PDB file of C-alpha atoms in Angstrom:
ATOM      1  CA  MET A 166     -21.716   6.339   9.339  1.00  0.00           C
ATOM      2  CA  SER A 167     -21.220   4.397   6.083  1.00  0.00           C
ATOM      3  CA  LEU A 168     -17.487   4.089   6.918  1.00  0.00           C
ATOM      4  CA  ARG A 169     -18.264   2.465  10.215  1.00  0.00           C
ATOM      5  CA  LEU A 170     -20.709   0.033   8.622  1.00  0.00           C
ATOM      6  CA  PHE A 171     -18.180  -0.892   5.891  1.00  0.00           C
ATOM      7  CA  ASN A 172     -15.460  -1.396   8.481  1.00  0.00           C
ATOM      8  CA  ASP A 173     -17.604  -3.453  10.876  1.00  0.00           C
ATOM      9  CA  GLU A 174     -19.722  -5.475   8.459  1.00  0.00           C
ATOM     10  CA  GLY A 175     -17.582  -5.522   5.315  1.00  0.00           C
ATOM     11  CA  GLU A 176     -18.403  -3.442   2.284  1.00  0.00           C
ATOM     12  CA  ALA A 177     -19.854  -6.380   0.349  1.00  0.00           C
ATOM     13  CA  HIS A 178     -22.415  -7.031   3.085  1.00  0.00           C
ATOM     14  CA  VAL A 179     -23.677  -3.444   3.381  1.00  0.00           C
ATOM     15  CA  THR A 180     -26.423  -2.075   1.128  1.00  0.00           C
ATOM     16  CA  THR A 181     -27.673   1.467   0.600  1.00  0.00           C
ATOM     17  CA  ILE A 182     -30.766   0.403   2.530  1.00  0.00           C
ATOM     18  CA  ASP A 183     -28.531  -0.515   5.476  1.00  0.00           C
ATOM     19  CA  ILE A 184     -26.850   2.886   5.253  1.00  0.00           C
ATOM     20  CA  ALA A 185     -30.132   4.769   5.082  1.00  0.00           C
ATOM     21  CA  ALA A 186     -31.498   2.824   8.051  1.00  0.00           C
ATOM     22  CA  GLU A 187     -28.343   3.603  10.081  1.00  0.00           C
ATOM     23  CA  LEU A 188     -28.762   7.322   9.210  1.00  0.00           C
ATOM     24  CA  ASP A 189     -32.481   7.092  10.038  1.00  0.00           C
ATOM     25  CA  ILE A 190     -33.453   8.441   6.615  1.00  0.00           C
ATOM     26  CA  SER A 191     -35.397   6.937   3.738  1.00  0.00           C
ATOM     27  CA  PRO A 192     -33.545   5.168   0.904  1.00  0.00           C
ATOM     28  CA  GLY A 193     -35.018   7.808  -1.442  1.00  0.00           C
ATOM     29  CA  ASN A 194     -33.464  10.563   0.647  1.00  0.00           C
ATOM     30  CA  LEU A 195     -30.101   8.855   0.505  1.00  0.00           C
ATOM     31  CA  TYR A 196     -30.440   8.332  -3.245  1.00  0.00           C
ATOM     32  CA  TYR A 197     -31.011  12.086  -3.623  1.00  0.00           C
ATOM     33  CA  HIS A 198     -27.488  12.678  -2.352  1.00  0.00           C
ATOM     34  CA  PHE A 199     -25.776   9.444  -3.644  1.00  0.00           C
ATOM     35  CA  LYS A 200     -27.004   7.622  -6.752  1.00  0.00           C
ATOM     36  CA  GLY A 201     -25.680   4.327  -5.502  1.00  0.00           C
ATOM     37  CA  LYS A 202     -23.113   2.660  -3.226  1.00  0.00           C
ATOM     38  CA  ASP A 203     -20.384   3.192  -5.755  1.00  0.00           C
ATOM     39  CA  GLN A 204     -20.646   6.988  -5.210  1.00  0.00           C
ATOM     40  CA  ILE A 205     -20.372   6.508  -1.458  1.00  0.00           C
ATOM     41  CA  ILE A 206     -17.318   4.307  -1.950  1.00  0.00           C
ATOM     42  CA  ALA A 207     -15.783   6.929  -4.280  1.00  0.00           C
ATOM     43  CA  GLU A 208     -16.353   9.705  -1.784  1.00  0.00           C
ATOM     44  CA  LEU A 209     -14.820   7.742   1.036  1.00  0.00           C
ATOM     45  CA  PHE A 210     -11.873   6.885  -1.170  1.00  0.00           C
ATOM     46  CA  GLU A 211     -11.287  10.528  -1.966  1.00  0.00           C
ATOM     47  CA  GLN A 212     -11.215  11.339   1.761  1.00  0.00           C
ATOM     48  CA  PHE A 213      -8.811   8.414   2.325  1.00  0.00           C
ATOM     49  CA  GLN A 214      -6.503   9.449  -0.486  1.00  0.00           C
ATOM     50  CA  LEU A 215      -6.330  13.058   0.717  1.00  0.00           C
ATOM     51  CA  ALA A 216      -5.577  12.193   4.324  1.00  0.00           C
ATOM     52  CA  LEU A 217      -3.125   9.424   3.580  1.00  0.00           C
ATOM     53  CA  GLY A 218      -1.419  11.310   0.750  1.00  0.00           C
ATOM     54  CA  GLN A 219      -0.588  14.219   3.019  1.00  0.00           C
ATOM     55  CA  THR A 220       0.899  11.866   5.634  1.00  0.00           C
ATOM     56  CA  LEU A 221       2.903   9.809   3.100  1.00  0.00           C
ATOM     57  CA  ALA A 222       4.324  13.021   1.570  1.00  0.00           C
ATOM     58  CA  ALA A 223       5.851  14.185   4.866  1.00  0.00           C
ATOM     59  CA  PRO A 224       9.145  12.259   4.899  1.00  0.00           C
ATOM     60  CA  VAL A 225       9.674  12.868   1.206  1.00  0.00           C
ATOM     61  CA  GLU A 226       9.190  16.637   1.488  1.00  0.00           C
ATOM     62  CA  GLN A 227      11.140  17.074   4.713  1.00  0.00           C
ATOM     63  CA  PRO A 228      14.910  17.313   4.276  1.00  0.00           C
ATOM     64  CA  LEU A 229      16.825  14.472   5.805  1.00  0.00           C
ATOM     65  CA  HIS A 230      18.802  16.658   8.175  1.00  0.00           C
ATOM     66  CA  GLU A 231      15.619  17.904   9.850  1.00  0.00           C
ATOM     67  CA  HIS A 232      14.372  14.522  11.121  1.00  0.00           C
ATOM     68  CA  LYS A 233      17.921  13.094  11.567  1.00  0.00           C
ATOM     69  CA  GLY A 234      16.946   9.562  10.719  1.00  0.00           C
ATOM     70  CA  LEU A 235      15.902   8.706  14.302  1.00  0.00           C
ATOM     71  CA  LEU A 236      14.195   5.339  14.517  1.00  0.00           C
ATOM     72  CA  GLU A 237      11.982   6.654  17.306  1.00  0.00           C
ATOM     73  CA  ASP A 238      10.639   9.485  15.183  1.00  0.00           C
ATOM     74  CA  ASN A 239      10.009   7.117  12.274  1.00  0.00           C
ATOM     75  CA  TRP A 240       8.300   4.580  14.540  1.00  0.00           C
ATOM     76  CA  TYR A 241       5.738   7.206  15.526  1.00  0.00           C
ATOM     77  CA  TYR A 242       5.370   8.199  11.883  1.00  0.00           C
ATOM     78  CA  LEU A 243       4.672   4.594  10.792  1.00  0.00           C
ATOM     79  CA  TYR A 244       2.174   4.292  13.687  1.00  0.00           C
ATOM     80  CA  VAL A 245       0.278   7.284  12.277  1.00  0.00           C
ATOM     81  CA  VAL A 246       0.296   5.773   8.754  1.00  0.00           C
ATOM     82  CA  LEU A 247      -1.163   2.483  10.017  1.00  0.00           C
ATOM     83  CA  GLU A 248      -3.700   4.373  12.084  1.00  0.00           C
ATOM     84  CA  GLU A 249      -4.965   6.044   8.948  1.00  0.00           C
ATOM     85  CA  LEU A 250      -5.032   2.756   7.073  1.00  0.00           C
ATOM     86  CA  TYR A 251      -6.970   1.181   9.950  1.00  0.00           C
ATOM     87  CA  GLN A 252      -9.504   4.007   9.904  1.00  0.00           C
ATOM     88  CA  TYR A 253     -10.386   2.998   6.313  1.00  0.00           C
ATOM     89  CA  ARG A 254      -9.578  -0.665   6.742  1.00  0.00           C
ATOM     90  CA  PHE A 255     -12.529  -2.014   4.714  1.00  0.00           C
ATOM     91  CA  PHE A 256     -10.569  -1.006   1.577  1.00  0.00           C
ATOM     92  CA  TYR A 257      -7.831  -3.444   2.554  1.00  0.00           C
ATOM     93  CA  HIS A 258      -9.909  -6.309   3.930  1.00  0.00           C
ATOM     94  CA  ASN A 259     -11.023  -7.523   0.505  1.00  0.00           C
ATOM     95  CA  LEU A 260      -8.755  -5.556  -1.747  1.00  0.00           C
ATOM     96  CA  ASP A 261      -8.764  -7.713  -4.889  1.00  0.00           C
ATOM     97  CA  ASP A 262     -12.544  -8.132  -4.968  1.00  0.00           C
ATOM     98  CA  LEU A 263     -13.019  -4.369  -4.300  1.00  0.00           C
ATOM     99  CA  MET A 264     -10.767  -3.466  -7.183  1.00  0.00           C
ATOM    100  CA  ARG A 265     -12.682  -5.833  -9.457  1.00  0.00           C
ATOM    101  CA  ARG A 266     -16.067  -4.372  -8.544  1.00  0.00           C
ATOM    102  CA  TYR A 267     -14.931  -0.789  -8.456  1.00  0.00           C
ATOM    103  CA  PRO A 268     -12.292  -0.537 -11.205  1.00  0.00           C
ATOM    104  CA  LYS A 269     -12.157   3.252 -10.937  1.00  0.00           C
ATOM    105  CA  LEU A 270     -10.292   2.792  -7.662  1.00  0.00           C
ATOM    106  CA  VAL A 271      -7.374   0.932  -9.221  1.00  0.00           C
ATOM    107  CA  ARG A 272      -5.496   4.035 -10.429  1.00  0.00           C
ATOM    108  CA  GLY A 273      -5.904   5.612  -6.982  1.00  0.00           C
ATOM    109  CA  PHE A 274      -4.560   2.580  -5.194  1.00  0.00           C
ATOM    110  CA  ARG A 275      -1.582   2.404  -7.541  1.00  0.00           C
ATOM    111  CA  ARG A 276      -0.897   6.055  -6.690  1.00  0.00           C
ATOM    112  CA  ILE A 277      -1.069   5.200  -2.955  1.00  0.00           C
ATOM    113  CA  ILE A 278       1.370   2.292  -3.435  1.00  0.00           C
ATOM    114  CA  ALA A 279       3.813   4.634  -5.197  1.00  0.00           C
ATOM    115  CA  GLN A 280       3.460   7.103  -2.326  1.00  0.00           C
ATOM    116  CA  LYS A 281       4.135   4.376   0.194  1.00  0.00           C
ATOM    117  CA  ARG A 282       7.305   3.356  -1.652  1.00  0.00           C
ATOM    118  CA  ALA A 283       8.483   6.954  -1.750  1.00  0.00           C
ATOM    119  CA  ALA A 284       7.849   7.516   1.958  1.00  0.00           C
ATOM    120  CA  LEU A 285       9.521   4.229   2.983  1.00  0.00           C
ATOM    121  CA  ASN A 286      12.466   4.954   0.753  1.00  0.00           C
ATOM    122  CA  ALA A 287      12.963   8.388   2.372  1.00  0.00           C
ATOM    123  CA  ILE A 288      12.743   6.853   5.851  1.00  0.00           C
ATOM    124  CA  ILE A 289      15.282   4.128   5.095  1.00  0.00           C
ATOM    125  CA  ALA A 290      17.599   6.612   3.382  1.00  0.00           C
ATOM    126  CA  SER A 291      17.526   8.801   6.469  1.00  0.00           C
ATOM    127  CA  LEU A 292      18.218   5.869   8.804  1.00  0.00           C
ATOM    128  CA  PHE A 293      21.152   4.721   6.825  1.00  0.00           C
ATOM    129  CA  GLU A 294      22.471   8.173   5.871  1.00  0.00           C
ATOM    130  CA  ASP A 295      25.707   7.773   7.833  1.00  0.00           C
ATOM    131  CA  ALA A 296      25.516   4.088   8.755  1.00  0.00           C
ATOM    132  CA  GLU A 297      28.355   1.722   7.918  1.00  0.00           C
ATOM    133  CA  THR A 298      25.835  -1.176   7.855  1.00  0.00           C
ATOM    134  CA  ALA A 299      23.648   0.409   5.071  1.00  0.00           C
ATOM    135  CA  PRO A 300      22.317  -2.176   2.573  1.00  0.00           C
ATOM    136  CA  GLY A 301      23.319  -2.015  -1.052  1.00  0.00           C
ATOM    137  CA  HIS A 302      20.983  -0.658  -3.760  1.00  0.00           C
ATOM    138  CA  VAL A 303      19.558  -4.109  -4.576  1.00  0.00           C
ATOM    139  CA  GLN A 304      18.921  -4.847  -0.914  1.00  0.00           C
ATOM    140  CA  LEU A 305      17.527  -1.391  -0.368  1.00  0.00           C
ATOM    141  CA  ASP A 306      15.030  -1.749  -3.236  1.00  0.00           C
ATOM    142  CA  ALA A 307      13.953  -5.162  -1.947  1.00  0.00           C
ATOM    143  CA  LEU A 308      13.590  -3.769   1.596  1.00  0.00           C
ATOM    144  CA  VAL A 309      11.357  -0.946   0.381  1.00  0.00           C
ATOM    145  CA  GLU A 310       9.257  -3.332  -1.713  1.00  0.00           C
ATOM    146  CA  ASN A 311       8.783  -5.738   1.210  1.00  0.00           C
ATOM    147  CA  MET A 312       7.805  -2.938   3.559  1.00  0.00           C
ATOM    148  CA  THR A 313       5.352  -1.609   0.961  1.00  0.00           C
ATOM    149  CA  LEU A 314       3.809  -5.091   0.742  1.00  0.00           C
ATOM    150  CA  GLN A 315       3.594  -5.108   4.553  1.00  0.00           C
ATOM    151  CA  LEU A 316       1.707  -1.826   4.665  1.00  0.00           C
ATOM    152  CA  THR A 317      -0.628  -2.927   1.868  1.00  0.00           C
ATOM    153  CA  TYR A 318      -1.626  -6.378   3.154  1.00  0.00           C
ATOM    154  CA  TRP A 319      -1.068  -6.257   6.881  1.00  0.00           C
ATOM    155  CA  LEU A 320      -4.675  -5.403   7.799  1.00  0.00           C
ATOM    156  CA  ASN A 321      -6.023  -8.243   5.717  1.00  0.00           C
ATOM    157  CA  TYR A 322      -3.456 -10.694   7.168  1.00  0.00           C
ATOM    158  CA  ASP A 323      -4.249  -9.575  10.757  1.00  0.00           C
ATOM    159  CA  ARG A 324      -7.963  -9.949  10.152  1.00  0.00           C
ATOM    160  CA  LEU A 325      -7.473 -13.530   9.018  1.00  0.00           C
ATOM    161  CA  LEU A 326      -5.568 -14.317  12.226  1.00  0.00           C
ATOM    162  CA  HIS A 327      -7.946 -12.704  14.726  1.00  0.00           C
ATOM    163  CA  ASP A 328     -11.716 -13.089  15.073  1.00  0.00           C
ATOM    164  CA  GLN A 329     -12.095  -9.707  16.738  1.00  0.00           C
ATOM    165  CA  SER A 330     -10.334  -6.492  15.750  1.00  0.00           C
ATOM    166  CA  ASP A 331      -8.094  -4.745  18.290  1.00  0.00           C
ATOM    167  CA  ALA A 332      -6.865  -1.505  16.783  1.00  0.00           C
ATOM    168  CA  GLN A 333      -3.952  -0.872  19.153  1.00  0.00           C
ATOM    169  CA  ARG A 334      -2.638  -4.405  18.928  1.00  0.00           C
ATOM    170  CA  CYS A 335      -3.071  -4.544  15.154  1.00  0.00           C
ATOM    171  CA  ILE A 336      -1.324  -1.210  14.548  1.00  0.00           C
ATOM    172  CA  HIS A 337       1.440  -1.720  17.072  1.00  0.00           C
ATOM    173  CA  GLN A 338       2.250  -5.202  15.790  1.00  0.00           C
ATOM    174  CA  GLY A 339       2.172  -3.896  12.189  1.00  0.00           C
ATOM    175  CA  VAL A 340       4.798  -1.285  13.074  1.00  0.00           C
ATOM    176  CA  LEU A 341       6.895  -3.944  14.784  1.00  0.00           C
ATOM    177  CA  GLN A 342       6.835  -6.096  11.720  1.00  0.00           C
ATOM    178  CA  LEU A 343       8.092  -3.163   9.663  1.00  0.00           C
ATOM    179  CA  LEU A 344      10.887  -2.462  12.184  1.00  0.00           C
ATOM    180  CA  THR A 345      11.858  -6.138  12.100  1.00  0.00           C
ATOM    181  CA  MET A 346      12.736  -5.732   8.416  1.00  0.00           C
ATOM    182  CA  ILE A 347      14.961  -2.719   9.118  1.00  0.00           C
ATOM    183  CA  ALA A 348      16.472  -3.907  12.390  1.00  0.00           C
ATOM    184  CA  PRO A 349      19.245  -6.146  11.003  1.00  0.00           C
ATOM    185  CA  TYR A 350      20.872  -3.127   9.294  1.00  0.00           C
ATOM    186  CA  LEU A 351      20.753  -0.783  12.316  1.00  0.00           C
ATOM    187  CA  GLY A 352      23.484  -0.010  14.758  1.00  0.00           C
ATOM    188  CA  GLU A 353      23.276  -0.984  18.444  1.00  0.00           C
ATOM    189  CA  ASP A 354      22.081   2.502  19.568  1.00  0.00           C
ATOM    190  CA  GLN A 355      19.117   2.414  17.276  1.00  0.00           C
ATOM    191  CA  MET A 356      18.295  -1.166  18.278  1.00  0.00           C
ATOM    192  CA  ASP A 357      17.702  -0.026  21.882  1.00  0.00           C
ATOM    193  CA  PHE A 358      14.440   1.628  20.830  1.00  0.00           C
ATOM    194  CA  TYR A 359      13.354  -1.425  18.844  1.00  0.00           C
ATOM    195  CA  ARG A 360      13.807  -3.601  21.893  1.00  0.00           C
ATOM    196  CA  GLU A 361      11.773  -1.109  23.878  1.00  0.00           C
ATOM    197  CA  CYS A 362       8.970  -1.405  21.316  1.00  0.00           C
ATOM    198  CA  GLU A 363       9.024  -5.172  21.772  1.00  0.00           C
ATOM    199  CA  VAL A 364       8.625  -4.720  25.515  1.00  0.00           C
ATOM    200  CA  ILE A 365       5.668  -2.359  25.035  1.00  0.00           C
ATOM    201  CA  PHE A 366       3.981  -4.759  22.606  1.00  0.00           C
ATOM    202  CA  ASP A 367       4.535  -7.756  24.937  1.00  0.00           C
ATOM    203  CA  GLY A 368       2.893  -5.771  27.733  1.00  0.00           C
ATOM    204  CA  MET A 369      -0.100  -4.920  25.555  1.00  0.00           C
ATOM    205  CA  LEU A 370      -0.470  -8.533  24.457  1.00  0.00           C
ATOM    206  CA  THR A 371      -0.381  -9.788  28.062  1.00  0.00           C
ATOM    207  CA  ALA A 372      -3.019  -7.219  29.074  1.00  0.00           C
ATOM    208  CA  THR A 373      -5.442  -8.306  26.355  1.00  0.00           C
ATOM    209  CA  GLN A 374      -5.099 -11.950  27.389  1.00  0.00           C
ATOM    210  CA  GLN A 375      -5.990 -11.360  31.027  1.00  0.00           C
TER     211      GLN A 375
END
């Protein structure tokens, strides 16, 4: 319930009284379980870290030959990652201010950023394992860094552009932006799926405008 309130209203605008009212309990009853909003934030962050950490570990722990570096497989994987970020999107909507007011979260977010880098590095390594068009080490590092930035700030950027949140459009477009960074280095066969993703997104965008 508190997660939904934070996502919909913004964490800074939600008080423990609001949370208690939404749960239909007294503020005192809520205080019995959580001594303040900071404890609720910490509990939600623990849930977020656990779920996202398991997802981000997947491409790192799975040998390259098992997922064969297929762009289609990695597209679905990135979609799942962005889905999980969107589920806890209030953390990203005002990230700098949240870190300032809840400094205990900083170490956890740095760990998440490192996990994002590792996951993206594994994905890119698998895609370019046998490719003649693979980027050099400097380009590869820059590509991973730019994609990590994309995953970290996309939800905030999308929120600034759109008055109302649309989960499917936001997530799908976020994945497309990530693929756009990789696309110039891929062979023609892999590019077919990227073009298909563009068609799907264009169809979704048209449907929402009707």
